[in-house]
Tab-separated table of C-alpha atoms in Angstrom:
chain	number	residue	atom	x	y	z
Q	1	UNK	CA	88.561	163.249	176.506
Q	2	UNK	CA	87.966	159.515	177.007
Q	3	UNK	CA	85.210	158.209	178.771
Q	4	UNK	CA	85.935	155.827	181.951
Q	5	UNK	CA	84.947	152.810	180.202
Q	6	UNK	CA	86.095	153.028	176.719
Q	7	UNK	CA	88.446	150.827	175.614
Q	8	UNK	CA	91.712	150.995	174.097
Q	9	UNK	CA	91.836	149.677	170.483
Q	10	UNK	CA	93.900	146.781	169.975
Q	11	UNK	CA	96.983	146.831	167.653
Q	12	UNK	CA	96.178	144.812	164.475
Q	13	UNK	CA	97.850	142.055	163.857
Q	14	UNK	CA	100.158	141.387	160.930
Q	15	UNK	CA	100.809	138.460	158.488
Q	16	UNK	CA	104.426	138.246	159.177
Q	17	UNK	CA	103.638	138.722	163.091
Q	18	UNK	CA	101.212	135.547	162.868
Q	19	UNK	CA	104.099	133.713	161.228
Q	20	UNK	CA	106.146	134.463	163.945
Q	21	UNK	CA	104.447	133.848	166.885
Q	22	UNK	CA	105.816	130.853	169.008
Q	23	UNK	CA	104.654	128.005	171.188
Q	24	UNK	CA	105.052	130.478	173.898
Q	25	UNK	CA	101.415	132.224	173.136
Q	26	UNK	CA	98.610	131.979	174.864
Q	27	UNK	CA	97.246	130.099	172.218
Q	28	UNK	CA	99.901	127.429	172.744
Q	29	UNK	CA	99.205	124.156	170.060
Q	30	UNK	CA	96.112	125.637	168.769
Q	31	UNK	CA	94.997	126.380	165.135
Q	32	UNK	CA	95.911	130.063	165.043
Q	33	UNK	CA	94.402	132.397	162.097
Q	34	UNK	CA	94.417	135.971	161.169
Q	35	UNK	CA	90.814	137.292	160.345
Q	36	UNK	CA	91.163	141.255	159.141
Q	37	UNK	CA	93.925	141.681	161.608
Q	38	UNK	CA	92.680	140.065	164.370
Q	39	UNK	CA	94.154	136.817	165.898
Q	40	UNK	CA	91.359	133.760	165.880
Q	41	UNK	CA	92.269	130.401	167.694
Q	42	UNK	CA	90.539	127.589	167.596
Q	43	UNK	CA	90.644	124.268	168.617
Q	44	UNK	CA	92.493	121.424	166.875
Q	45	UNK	CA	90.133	118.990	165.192
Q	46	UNK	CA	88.593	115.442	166.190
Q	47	UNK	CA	90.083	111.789	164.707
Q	48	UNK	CA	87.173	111.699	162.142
Q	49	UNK	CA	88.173	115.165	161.095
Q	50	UNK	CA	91.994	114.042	160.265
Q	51	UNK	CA	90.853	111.006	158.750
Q	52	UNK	CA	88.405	112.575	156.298
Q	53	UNK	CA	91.436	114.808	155.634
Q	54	UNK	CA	94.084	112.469	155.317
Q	55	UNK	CA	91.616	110.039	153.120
Q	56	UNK	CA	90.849	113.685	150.407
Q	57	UNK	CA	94.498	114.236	150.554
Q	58	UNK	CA	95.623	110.981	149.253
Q	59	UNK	CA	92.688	111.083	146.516
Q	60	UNK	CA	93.413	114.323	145.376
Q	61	UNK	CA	96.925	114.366	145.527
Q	62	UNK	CA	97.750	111.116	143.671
Q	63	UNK	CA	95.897	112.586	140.904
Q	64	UNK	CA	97.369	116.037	141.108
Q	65	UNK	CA	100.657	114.348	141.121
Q	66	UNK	CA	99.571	111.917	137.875
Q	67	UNK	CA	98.686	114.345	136.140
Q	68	UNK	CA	101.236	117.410	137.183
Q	69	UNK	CA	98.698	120.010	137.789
Q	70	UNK	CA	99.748	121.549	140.522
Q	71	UNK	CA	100.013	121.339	144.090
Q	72	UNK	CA	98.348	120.045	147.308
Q	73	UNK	CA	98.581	120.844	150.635
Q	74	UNK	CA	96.954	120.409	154.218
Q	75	UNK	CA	96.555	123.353	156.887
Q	76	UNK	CA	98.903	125.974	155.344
Q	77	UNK	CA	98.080	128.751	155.571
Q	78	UNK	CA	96.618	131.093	152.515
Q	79	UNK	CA	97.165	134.612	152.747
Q	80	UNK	CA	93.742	135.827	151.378
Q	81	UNK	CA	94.021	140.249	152.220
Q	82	UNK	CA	95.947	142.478	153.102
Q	83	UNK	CA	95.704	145.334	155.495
Q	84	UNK	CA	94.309	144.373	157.478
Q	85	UNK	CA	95.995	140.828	156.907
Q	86	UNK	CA	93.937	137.712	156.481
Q	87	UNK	CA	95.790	134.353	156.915
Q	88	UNK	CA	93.792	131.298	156.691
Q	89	UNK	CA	94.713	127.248	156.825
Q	90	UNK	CA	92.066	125.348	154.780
Q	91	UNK	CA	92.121	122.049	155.703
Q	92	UNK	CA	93.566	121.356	151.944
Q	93	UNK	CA	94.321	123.456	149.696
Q	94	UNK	CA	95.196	123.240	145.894
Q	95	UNK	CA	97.191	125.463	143.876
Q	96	UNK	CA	97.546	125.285	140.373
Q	97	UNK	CA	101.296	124.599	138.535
Q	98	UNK	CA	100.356	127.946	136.639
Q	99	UNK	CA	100.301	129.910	139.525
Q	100	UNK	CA	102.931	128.395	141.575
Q	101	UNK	CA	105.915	130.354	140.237
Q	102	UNK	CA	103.610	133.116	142.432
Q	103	UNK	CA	105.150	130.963	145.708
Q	104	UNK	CA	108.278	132.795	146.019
Q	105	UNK	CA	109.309	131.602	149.747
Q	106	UNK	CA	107.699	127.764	150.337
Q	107	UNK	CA	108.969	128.667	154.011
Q	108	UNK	CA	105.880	130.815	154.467
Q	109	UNK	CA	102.673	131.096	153.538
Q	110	UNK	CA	100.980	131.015	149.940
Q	111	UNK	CA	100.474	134.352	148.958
Q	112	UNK	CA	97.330	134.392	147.723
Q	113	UNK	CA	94.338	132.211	147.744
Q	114	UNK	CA	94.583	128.677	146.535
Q	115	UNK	CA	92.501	127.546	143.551
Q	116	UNK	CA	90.659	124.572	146.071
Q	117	UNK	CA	89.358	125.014	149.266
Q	118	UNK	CA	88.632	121.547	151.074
Q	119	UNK	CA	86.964	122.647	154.605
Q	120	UNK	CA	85.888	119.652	156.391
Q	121	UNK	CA	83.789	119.992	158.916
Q	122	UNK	CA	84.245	119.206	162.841
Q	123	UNK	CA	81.585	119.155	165.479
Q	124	UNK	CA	82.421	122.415	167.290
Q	125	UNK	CA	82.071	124.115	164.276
Q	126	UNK	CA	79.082	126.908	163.864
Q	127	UNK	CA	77.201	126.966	160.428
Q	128	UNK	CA	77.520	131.152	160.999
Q	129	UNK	CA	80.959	130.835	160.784
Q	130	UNK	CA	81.311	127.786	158.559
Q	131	UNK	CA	79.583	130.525	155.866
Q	132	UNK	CA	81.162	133.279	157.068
Q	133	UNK	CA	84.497	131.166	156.052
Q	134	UNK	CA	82.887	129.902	152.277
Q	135	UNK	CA	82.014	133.677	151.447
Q	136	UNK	CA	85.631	134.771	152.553
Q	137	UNK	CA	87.211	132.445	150.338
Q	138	UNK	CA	85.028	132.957	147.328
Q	139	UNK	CA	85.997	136.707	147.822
Q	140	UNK	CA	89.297	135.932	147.979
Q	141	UNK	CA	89.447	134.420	144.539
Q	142	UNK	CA	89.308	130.741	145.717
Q	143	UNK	CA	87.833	129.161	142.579
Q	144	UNK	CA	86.005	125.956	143.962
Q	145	UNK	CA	85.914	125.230	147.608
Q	146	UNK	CA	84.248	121.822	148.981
Q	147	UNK	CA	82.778	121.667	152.387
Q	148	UNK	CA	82.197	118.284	153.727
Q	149	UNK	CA	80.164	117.082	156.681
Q	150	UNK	CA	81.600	113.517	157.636
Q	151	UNK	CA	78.718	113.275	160.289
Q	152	UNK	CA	76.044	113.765	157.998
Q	153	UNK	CA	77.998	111.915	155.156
Q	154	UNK	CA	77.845	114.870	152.608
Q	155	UNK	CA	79.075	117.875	150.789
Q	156	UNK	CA	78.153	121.261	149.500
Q	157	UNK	CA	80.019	122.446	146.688
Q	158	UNK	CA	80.508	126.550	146.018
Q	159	UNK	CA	81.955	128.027	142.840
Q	160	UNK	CA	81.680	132.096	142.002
Q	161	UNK	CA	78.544	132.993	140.889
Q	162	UNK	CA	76.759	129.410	140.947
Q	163	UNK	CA	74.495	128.515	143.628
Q	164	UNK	CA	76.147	125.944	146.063
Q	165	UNK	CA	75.440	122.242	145.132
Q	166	UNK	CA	74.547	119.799	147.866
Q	167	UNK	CA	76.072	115.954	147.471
Q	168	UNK	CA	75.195	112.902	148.871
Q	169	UNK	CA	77.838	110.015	149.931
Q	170	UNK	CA	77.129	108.286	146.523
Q	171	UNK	CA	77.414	111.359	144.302
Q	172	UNK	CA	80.984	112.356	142.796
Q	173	UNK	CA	83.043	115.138	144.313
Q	174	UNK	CA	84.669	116.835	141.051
Q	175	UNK	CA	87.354	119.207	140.408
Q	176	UNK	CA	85.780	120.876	137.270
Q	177	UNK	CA	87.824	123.191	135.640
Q	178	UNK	CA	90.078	123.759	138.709
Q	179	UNK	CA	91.015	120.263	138.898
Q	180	UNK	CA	90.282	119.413	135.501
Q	181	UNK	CA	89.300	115.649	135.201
Q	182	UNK	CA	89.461	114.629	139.082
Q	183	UNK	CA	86.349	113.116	140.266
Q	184	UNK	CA	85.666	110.653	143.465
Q	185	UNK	CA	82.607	109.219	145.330
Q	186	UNK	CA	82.224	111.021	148.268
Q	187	UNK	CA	81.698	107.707	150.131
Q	188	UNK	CA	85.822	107.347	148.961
Q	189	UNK	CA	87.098	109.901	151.221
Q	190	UNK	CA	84.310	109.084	153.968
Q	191	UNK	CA	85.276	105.750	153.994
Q	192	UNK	CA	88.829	104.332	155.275
């Protein structure tokens, strides 16, 4: 017997069903991700946001590209579980060129977490969640993931099993063994 008030439990949601979903949603243009099943939307980020982005992306991917080590890529998504499914878009993400013979279909997402996480932090974001997100993508088997706060003009850096490093906008972002040899100011992809 149910009680009046219970609820009904919601059908999870699936990877492929995320991947699917058109403009038609209720979540129309919005950032859509899967958290253990569960459909998240959020709002899409602020000019300072997409220029911080764009700024990492050219820095990062010029050397990637140099130096053929792998990939780089902005707001696809990373499948990081499965059932439930978790599908998550970093704002970039690099995977290395050892592990991308493990992208099967480019048409979809990666299947598994990238080797760099760049999050880069917006306004309406809440440090809970912000954490929440870092200790998600660690779990995953992300190996380095940078979090940078354009406001406050720095960066805290998390690795597996290494305390989190905090950087200010004249210390060097590096890609230690996961980008081996990339470094930049952090002022560089603050700046335009």
């Amino acid at each position: 017997m149910t009680t009046p008030h219970a609820r009904p439990r919601r059908k999870l949601m699936t990877a492929d069903e995320l991947y699917t979903l058109d403009e038609w949603t209720p979540a129309g243009d919005k950032k859509c991700e899967l958290i253990a099943g569960r459909l998240v939307v959020g709002e899409p980020p602020g000019y300072q946001h997409g220029r911080v982005q764009i700024k990492l992306s050219y820095l990062l991917t010029g050397y990637v590209l140099r130096h053929r080590l792998g990939t780089v890529v902005a707001e696809s998504g990373a499948w990081l579980a499965r059932n439930p499914d978790t599908v998550v878009g970093c704002d970039l993400s690099f995977v290395s060129a050892a592990r991308l013979a493990g992208i099967v279909d480019e048409t979809r997402y990666i299947p598994f977490a990238p080797d760099l996480a760049v999050e880069v932090r917006s306004p309406g974001d809440r440090k809970g969640r912000e954490a929440t997100r870092v200790t998600r993508l660690i779990s995953a088997g992300v190996r380095l993931v940078w979090h940078i706060e354009p406001r406050k003009r720095c960066a805290t850096i998390h690795a597996p099993g290494v305390a989190p490093r905090s950087l200010g906008e004249d210390d060097r972002l590096d890609g230690r063994d996961v980008v081996p040899g990339f470094t930049c100011r952090l002022r560089d992809a603050l700046d335009w």
